[in-house]
XYZ file of C-alpha atoms in Angstrom:
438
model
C 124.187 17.120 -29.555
C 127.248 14.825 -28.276
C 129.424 16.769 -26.362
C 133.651 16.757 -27.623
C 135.235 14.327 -25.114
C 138.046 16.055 -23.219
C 141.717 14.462 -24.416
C 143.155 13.928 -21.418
C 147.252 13.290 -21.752
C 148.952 10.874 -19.323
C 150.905 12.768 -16.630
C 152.639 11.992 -13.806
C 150.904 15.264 -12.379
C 147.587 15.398 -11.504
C 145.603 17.036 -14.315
C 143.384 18.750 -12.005
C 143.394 20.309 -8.298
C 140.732 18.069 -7.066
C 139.802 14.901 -7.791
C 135.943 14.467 -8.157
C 134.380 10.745 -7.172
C 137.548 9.411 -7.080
C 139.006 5.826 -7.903
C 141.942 6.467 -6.107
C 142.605 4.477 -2.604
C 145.523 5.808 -0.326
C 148.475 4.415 0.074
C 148.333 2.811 4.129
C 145.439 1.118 2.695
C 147.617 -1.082 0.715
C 149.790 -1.202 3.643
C 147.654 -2.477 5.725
C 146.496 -4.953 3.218
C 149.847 -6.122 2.510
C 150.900 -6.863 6.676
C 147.583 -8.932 6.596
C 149.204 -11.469 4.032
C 152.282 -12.116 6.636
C 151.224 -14.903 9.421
C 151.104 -13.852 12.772
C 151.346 -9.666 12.089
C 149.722 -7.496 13.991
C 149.071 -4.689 11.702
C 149.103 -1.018 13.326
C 148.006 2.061 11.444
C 150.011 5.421 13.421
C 146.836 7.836 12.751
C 143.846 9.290 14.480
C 141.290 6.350 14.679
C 138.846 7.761 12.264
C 141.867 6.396 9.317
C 141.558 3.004 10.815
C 138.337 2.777 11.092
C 137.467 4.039 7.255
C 139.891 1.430 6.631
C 138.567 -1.695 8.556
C 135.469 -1.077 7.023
C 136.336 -0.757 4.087
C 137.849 -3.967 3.763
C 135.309 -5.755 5.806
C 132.676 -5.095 3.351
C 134.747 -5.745 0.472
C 135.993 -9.125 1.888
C 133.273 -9.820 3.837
C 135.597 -11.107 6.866
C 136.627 -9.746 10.175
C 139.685 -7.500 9.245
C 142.666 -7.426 11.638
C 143.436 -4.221 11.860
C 144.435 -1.726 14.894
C 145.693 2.304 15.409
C 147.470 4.306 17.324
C 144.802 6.536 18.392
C 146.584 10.105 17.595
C 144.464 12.794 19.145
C 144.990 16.545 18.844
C 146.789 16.070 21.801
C 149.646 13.850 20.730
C 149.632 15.094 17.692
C 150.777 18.310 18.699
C 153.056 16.921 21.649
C 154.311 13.361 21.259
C 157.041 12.630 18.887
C 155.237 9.412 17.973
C 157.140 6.891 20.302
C 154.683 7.662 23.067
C 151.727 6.794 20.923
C 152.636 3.435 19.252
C 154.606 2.250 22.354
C 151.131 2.590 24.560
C 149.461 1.108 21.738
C 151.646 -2.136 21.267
C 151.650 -2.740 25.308
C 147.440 -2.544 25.578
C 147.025 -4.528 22.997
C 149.189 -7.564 23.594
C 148.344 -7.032 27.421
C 144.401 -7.241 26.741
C 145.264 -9.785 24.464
C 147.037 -11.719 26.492
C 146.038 -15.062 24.221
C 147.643 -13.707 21.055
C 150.836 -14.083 19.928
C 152.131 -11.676 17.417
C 155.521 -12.612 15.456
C 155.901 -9.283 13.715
C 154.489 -5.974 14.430
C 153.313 -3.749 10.936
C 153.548 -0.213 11.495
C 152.433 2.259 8.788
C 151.962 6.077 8.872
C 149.811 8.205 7.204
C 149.380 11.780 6.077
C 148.495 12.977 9.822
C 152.124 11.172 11.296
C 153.969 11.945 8.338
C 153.221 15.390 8.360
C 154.047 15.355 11.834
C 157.648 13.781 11.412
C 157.447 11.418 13.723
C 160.669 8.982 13.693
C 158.797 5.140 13.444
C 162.426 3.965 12.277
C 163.935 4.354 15.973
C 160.550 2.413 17.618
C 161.900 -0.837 16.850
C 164.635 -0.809 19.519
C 162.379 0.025 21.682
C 160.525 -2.899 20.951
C 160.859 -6.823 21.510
C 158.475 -8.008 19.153
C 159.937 -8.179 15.529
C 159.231 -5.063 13.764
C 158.686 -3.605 10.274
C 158.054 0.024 9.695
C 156.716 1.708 6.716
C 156.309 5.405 5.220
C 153.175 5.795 3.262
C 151.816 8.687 3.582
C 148.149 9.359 1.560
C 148.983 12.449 0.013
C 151.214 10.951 -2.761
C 150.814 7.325 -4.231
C 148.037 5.258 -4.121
C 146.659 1.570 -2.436
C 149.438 -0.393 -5.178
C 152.569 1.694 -4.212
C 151.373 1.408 -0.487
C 151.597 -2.307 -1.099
C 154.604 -2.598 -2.940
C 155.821 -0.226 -0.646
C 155.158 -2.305 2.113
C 157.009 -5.754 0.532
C 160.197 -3.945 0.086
C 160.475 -2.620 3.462
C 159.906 -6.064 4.788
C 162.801 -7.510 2.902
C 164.721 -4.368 3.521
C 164.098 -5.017 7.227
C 164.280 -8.406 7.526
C 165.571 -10.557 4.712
C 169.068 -11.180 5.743
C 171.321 -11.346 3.040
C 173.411 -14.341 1.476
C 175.076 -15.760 -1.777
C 173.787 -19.547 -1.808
C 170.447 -20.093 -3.760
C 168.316 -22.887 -3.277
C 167.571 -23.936 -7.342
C 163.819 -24.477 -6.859
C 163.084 -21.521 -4.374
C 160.672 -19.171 -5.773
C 159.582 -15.733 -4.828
C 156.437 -14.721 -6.325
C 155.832 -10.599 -5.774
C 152.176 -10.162 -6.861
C 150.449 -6.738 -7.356
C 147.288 -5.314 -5.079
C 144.622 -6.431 -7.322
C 145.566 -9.888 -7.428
C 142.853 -11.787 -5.196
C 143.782 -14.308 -2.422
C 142.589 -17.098 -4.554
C 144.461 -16.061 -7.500
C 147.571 -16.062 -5.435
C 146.702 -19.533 -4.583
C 146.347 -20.479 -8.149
C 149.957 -18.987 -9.164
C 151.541 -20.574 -6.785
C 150.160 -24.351 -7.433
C 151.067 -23.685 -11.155
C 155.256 -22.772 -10.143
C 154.892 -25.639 -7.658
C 153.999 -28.163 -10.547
C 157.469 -27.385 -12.051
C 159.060 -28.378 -8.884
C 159.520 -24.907 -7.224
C 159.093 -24.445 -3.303
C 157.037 -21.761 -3.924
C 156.707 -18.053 -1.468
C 154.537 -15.148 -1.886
C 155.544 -11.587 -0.799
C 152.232 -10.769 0.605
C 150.787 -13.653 0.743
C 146.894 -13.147 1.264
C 145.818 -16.986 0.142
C 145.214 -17.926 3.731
C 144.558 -14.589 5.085
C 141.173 -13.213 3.724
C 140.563 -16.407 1.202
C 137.007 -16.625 3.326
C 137.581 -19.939 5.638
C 135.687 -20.185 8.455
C 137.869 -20.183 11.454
C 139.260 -19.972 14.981
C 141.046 -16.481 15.620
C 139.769 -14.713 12.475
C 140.149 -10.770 12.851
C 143.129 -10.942 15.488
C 146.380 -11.091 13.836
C 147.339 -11.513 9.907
C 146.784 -15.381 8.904
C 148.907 -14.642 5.499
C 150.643 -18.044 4.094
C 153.891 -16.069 5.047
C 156.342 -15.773 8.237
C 158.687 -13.604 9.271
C 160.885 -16.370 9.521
C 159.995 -16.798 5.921
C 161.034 -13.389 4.618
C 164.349 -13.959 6.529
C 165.190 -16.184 4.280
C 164.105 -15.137 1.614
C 167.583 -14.034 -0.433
C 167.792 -17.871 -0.803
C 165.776 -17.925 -3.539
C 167.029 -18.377 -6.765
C 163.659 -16.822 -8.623
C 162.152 -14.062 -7.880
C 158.816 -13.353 -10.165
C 157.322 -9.882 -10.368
C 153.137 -9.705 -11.289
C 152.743 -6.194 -11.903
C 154.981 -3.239 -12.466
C 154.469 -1.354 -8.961
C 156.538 -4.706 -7.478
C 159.576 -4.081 -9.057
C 160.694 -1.783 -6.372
C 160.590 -5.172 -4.006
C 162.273 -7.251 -6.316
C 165.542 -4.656 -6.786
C 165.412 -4.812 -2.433
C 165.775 -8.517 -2.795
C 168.650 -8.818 -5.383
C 170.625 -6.211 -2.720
C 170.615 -8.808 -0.494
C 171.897 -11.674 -2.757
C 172.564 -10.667 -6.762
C 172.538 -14.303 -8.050
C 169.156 -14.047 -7.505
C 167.157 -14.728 -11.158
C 164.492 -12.003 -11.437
C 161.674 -12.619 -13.684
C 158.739 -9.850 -14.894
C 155.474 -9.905 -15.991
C 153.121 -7.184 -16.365
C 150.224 -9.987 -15.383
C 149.066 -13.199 -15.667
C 145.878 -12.594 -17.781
C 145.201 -13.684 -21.441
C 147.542 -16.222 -23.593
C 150.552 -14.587 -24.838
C 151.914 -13.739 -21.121
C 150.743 -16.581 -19.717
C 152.482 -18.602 -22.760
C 155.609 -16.677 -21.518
C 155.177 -17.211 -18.121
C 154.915 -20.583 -18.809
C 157.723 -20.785 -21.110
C 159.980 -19.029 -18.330
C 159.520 -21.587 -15.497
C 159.637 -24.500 -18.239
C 163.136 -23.079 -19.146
C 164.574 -23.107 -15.491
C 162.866 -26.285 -14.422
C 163.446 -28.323 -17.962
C 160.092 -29.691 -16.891
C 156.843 -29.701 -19.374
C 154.177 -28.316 -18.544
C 151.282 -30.684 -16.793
C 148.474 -31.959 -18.720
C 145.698 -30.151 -17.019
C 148.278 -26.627 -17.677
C 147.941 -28.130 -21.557
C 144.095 -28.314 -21.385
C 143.843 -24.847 -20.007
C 145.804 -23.319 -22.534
C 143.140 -25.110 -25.038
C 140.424 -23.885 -23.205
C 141.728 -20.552 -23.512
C 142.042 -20.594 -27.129
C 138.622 -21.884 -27.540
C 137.293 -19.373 -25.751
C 138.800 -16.767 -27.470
C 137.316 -17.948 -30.316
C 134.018 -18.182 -28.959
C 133.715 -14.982 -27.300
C 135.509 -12.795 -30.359
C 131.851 -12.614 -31.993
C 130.536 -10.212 -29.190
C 134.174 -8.777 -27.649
C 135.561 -8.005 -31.263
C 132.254 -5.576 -31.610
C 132.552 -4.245 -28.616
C 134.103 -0.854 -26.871
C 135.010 -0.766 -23.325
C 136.349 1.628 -20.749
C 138.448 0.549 -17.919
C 139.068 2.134 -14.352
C 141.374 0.518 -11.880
C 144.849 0.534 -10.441
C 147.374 0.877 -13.153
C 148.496 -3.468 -12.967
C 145.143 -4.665 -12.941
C 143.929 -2.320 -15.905
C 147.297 -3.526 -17.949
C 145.893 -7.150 -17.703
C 142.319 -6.429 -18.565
C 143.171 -4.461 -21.383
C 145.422 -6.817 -23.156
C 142.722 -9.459 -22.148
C 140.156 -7.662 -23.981
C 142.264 -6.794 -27.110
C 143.362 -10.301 -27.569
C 139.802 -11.023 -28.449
C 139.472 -8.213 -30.661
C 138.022 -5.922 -28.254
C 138.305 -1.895 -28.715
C 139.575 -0.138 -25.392
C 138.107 3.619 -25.547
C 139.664 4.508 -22.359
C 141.774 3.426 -19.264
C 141.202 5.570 -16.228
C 144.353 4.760 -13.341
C 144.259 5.553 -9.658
C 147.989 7.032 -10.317
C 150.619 7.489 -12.476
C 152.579 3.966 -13.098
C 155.161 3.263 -16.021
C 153.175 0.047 -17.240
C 150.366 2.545 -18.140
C 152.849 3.700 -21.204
C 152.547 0.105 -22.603
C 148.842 0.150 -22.761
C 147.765 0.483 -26.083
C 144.394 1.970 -25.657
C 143.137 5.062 -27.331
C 143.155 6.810 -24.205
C 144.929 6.191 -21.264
C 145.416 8.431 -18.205
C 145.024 9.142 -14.635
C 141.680 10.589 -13.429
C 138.734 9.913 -11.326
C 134.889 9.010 -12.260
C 133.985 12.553 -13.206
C 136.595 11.852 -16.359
C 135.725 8.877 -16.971
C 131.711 9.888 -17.136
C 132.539 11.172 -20.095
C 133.377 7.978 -21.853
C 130.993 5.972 -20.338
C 128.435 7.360 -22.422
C 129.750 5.496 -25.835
C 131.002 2.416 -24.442
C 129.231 -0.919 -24.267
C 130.641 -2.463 -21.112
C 132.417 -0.529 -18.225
C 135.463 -2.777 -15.699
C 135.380 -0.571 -12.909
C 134.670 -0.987 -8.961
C 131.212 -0.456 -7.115
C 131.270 3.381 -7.669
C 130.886 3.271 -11.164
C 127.534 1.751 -10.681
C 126.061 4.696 -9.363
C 126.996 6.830 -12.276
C 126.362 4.470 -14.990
C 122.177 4.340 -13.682
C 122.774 7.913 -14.527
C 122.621 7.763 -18.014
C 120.557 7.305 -20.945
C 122.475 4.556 -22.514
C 122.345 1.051 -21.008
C 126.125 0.199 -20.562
C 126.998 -2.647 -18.697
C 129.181 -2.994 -15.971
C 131.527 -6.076 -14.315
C 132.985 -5.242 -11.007
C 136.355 -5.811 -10.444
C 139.158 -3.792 -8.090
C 138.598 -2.270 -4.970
C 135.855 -1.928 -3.755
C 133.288 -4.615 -4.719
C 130.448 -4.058 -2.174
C 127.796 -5.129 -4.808
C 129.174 -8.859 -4.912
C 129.631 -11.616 -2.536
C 133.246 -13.606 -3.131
C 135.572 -11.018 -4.247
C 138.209 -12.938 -2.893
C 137.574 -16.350 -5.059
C 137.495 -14.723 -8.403
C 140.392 -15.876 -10.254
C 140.983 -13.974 -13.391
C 144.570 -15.236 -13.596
C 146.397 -17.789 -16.185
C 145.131 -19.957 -18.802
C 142.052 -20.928 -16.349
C 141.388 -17.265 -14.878
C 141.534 -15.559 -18.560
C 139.154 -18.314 -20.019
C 136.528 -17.370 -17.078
C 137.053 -13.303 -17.828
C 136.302 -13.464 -21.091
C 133.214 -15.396 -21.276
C 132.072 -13.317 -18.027
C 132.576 -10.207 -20.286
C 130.821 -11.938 -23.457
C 127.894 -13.047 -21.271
C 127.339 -9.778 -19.973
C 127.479 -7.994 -23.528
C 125.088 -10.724 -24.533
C 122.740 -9.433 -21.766
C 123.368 -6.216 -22.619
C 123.088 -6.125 -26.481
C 120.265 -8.584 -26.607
C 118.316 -8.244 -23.975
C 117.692 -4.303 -23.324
């Protein structure tokens, strides 16, 4: 007998004291993610080394690259008796002096739950230090790996961006979410550039971990991005927001100059907002779209078509931060697909505008429970392990963090008229395999 699924309601509040194979990432993990998209950073985790290393690994197998990443190396020691200058001062002088080669143009300091608890005052290290410096509080006990991100490209502009009331007319900001992939950042920002826009990202992982072979890899943050840059920055006259959690950076950014244009979109997946998207930069430019944009919308409409047959039959359940799952979702439903459940890392306000039967914030152990009635899972590599579980064959495509299953997580492109067209016949192929072949 089928057991009553459990109706979980969407909280801010965790529903539960413990969470139980979790989806959720911490927050210095986006962090540290996001200082790897600025060129030239050395990023610095302030925690024991055990937080770096779960970290570096962590990435490394996801991206399958040498991850730049160092620590401060708290022990019990100076946890108990350094204030925190002592640590990250000692760190920053043995590695540049062992170093001696590299040449870092900002320094990316982020705490975690260990330093925060602690106190320790990061904000007063950067007098201390010659270097440019950025400093951010993101400690893992509240938010998750897409506030630690966001989190991360406010302070920078905080920090840095020095304010003005000129724009340039075709400067463009483009503030993408966690989940977006390095070549899906690449992809965004040749579509603004076709309209004439000078285009930025704010991180800007396209050149960072986009998996090219070359000199240096591993030693400092090879992101598309300067810090000379993100001074500049509040010349812009657009800034675009992908994803709800990078708001917060956007609102930073109009401090420093208001004339600033902001722009929002949940995501870039499927064709209604990528029709407004489209619409949006056509509307400041007064510049039609190119004919390969044209043929990708086509292809997108075709595909829809073409995949409706097995999507529009289908019931799925998605796990994931809360931007990524908005895109998939709306993806899905545009092709007549039935959502059964969206399972977030954390509690975001884009999650209210997901119109899924269920949608809240949980961990595996919830989302087990809907597994068992839906045809095709979007979830990372730990779902895997519970879906061989089960009687039913559901199938499963891999997307978020972490993918250790697959090789090129950071080519996948799921974004626009060309990423959306991929997605969907990805998910109709694998329902075909599923439905027909088990």
């Amino acid at each position: 007998m089928m057991e009553a699924q459990k109706n979980i309601e969407l909280s801010r509040h965790e529903h539960k004291p413990l969470q139980v194979n979790p989806i959720k990432h911490s927050q210095p993990m986006g962090a540290a993610l996001a200082f790897m998209g600025i060129r030239n950073c050395l990023p610095l985790m302030h925690a024991s080394q055990g937080c770096a290393s779960y970290t570096k690994v962590f990435f490394t197998r996801h991206f399958n690259e040498p991850i730049a990443m160092y620590n401060t190396s708290v022990s019990d020691i100076t946890a108990v008796l350094d204030g925190g200058d002592y640590s990250v001062l000692m760190s920053i002088e043995n590695i540049t002096q062992k170093n001696s080669s590299m040449k870092p143009e900002l320094i990316g300091l982020h705490t975690t739950g260990l330093t925060e608890t602690k106190g320790d005052d990061v904000r007063s290290i950067g007098t201390h230090v010659e270097i440019p410096y950025c400093y951010v509080n993101t400690p893992d006990f509240e938010g998750g790996m897409e506030s630690g991100w966001a989190l991360t490209a406010k302070a920078l502009i905080q920090q840095h961006t020095v304010a003005v009331e000129d724009v340039k007319p075709n400067k463009l900001l483009l503030l993408p979410h966690v989940s977006i992939q390095p070549a899906e950042i690449e992809k965004v920002k040749e579509c603004c550039e076709s309209f004439g826009f000078h285009t930025l990202a704010l991180p800007d992982l396209s050149t960072s971990l986009d998996g090219c072979l070359s000199d240096g890899q591993g030693k400092l943050g090879t992101g598309a991005i300067g810090i000379e840059d993100i001074r500049e920055l509040a010349s812009c006259s657009t800034v675009i927001t992908l994803g709800s959690s990078m708001k917060i950076a956007a609102e930073a950014l109009l401090k420093k100059n208001p004339n600033i244009t902001h722009l929002h979109f949940d995501h870039l997946m499927g064709l209604s907002m990528n029709d407004n998207f489209v619409a949006s930069l056509m509307k400041i430019r007064q510049i039609d779209p190119t004919p390969l944009l044209k043929r990708w919308r086509g292809r997108l409409q075709d595909a829809m078509l073409d995949s409706h047959f097995l999507i529009g039959s289908s019931t799925f359940v998605i796990t994931g931060e809360p931007d990524m799952c908005a895109g998939i979702c709306e993806t899905l439903q545009s092709a007549g697909g039935t959502v059964n459940a969206v399972i977030a890392t954390v509690y975001s306000p884009v999650l209210k505008t997901i119109k899924a039967k269920n949608v809240f914030v949980g961990d595996l152990e919830d989302a087990q429970e809907y597994f068992k009635d839906a045809d095709l899972v979007i979830g990372n590599f730990h779902a895997e392990r519970i879906l061989h579980s089960q009687k039913k064959h559901t199938g499963l495509i891999l997307r978020g963090f972490p993918n250790y299953e697959e090789l090129g997580n950071q080519l996948k492109n799921d974004q626009l008229y060309e990423g959306s067209t991929y997605f969907l016949f990805e998910v109709a192929n694998k329902l075909r395999e599923v439905k027909h072949y088990t």
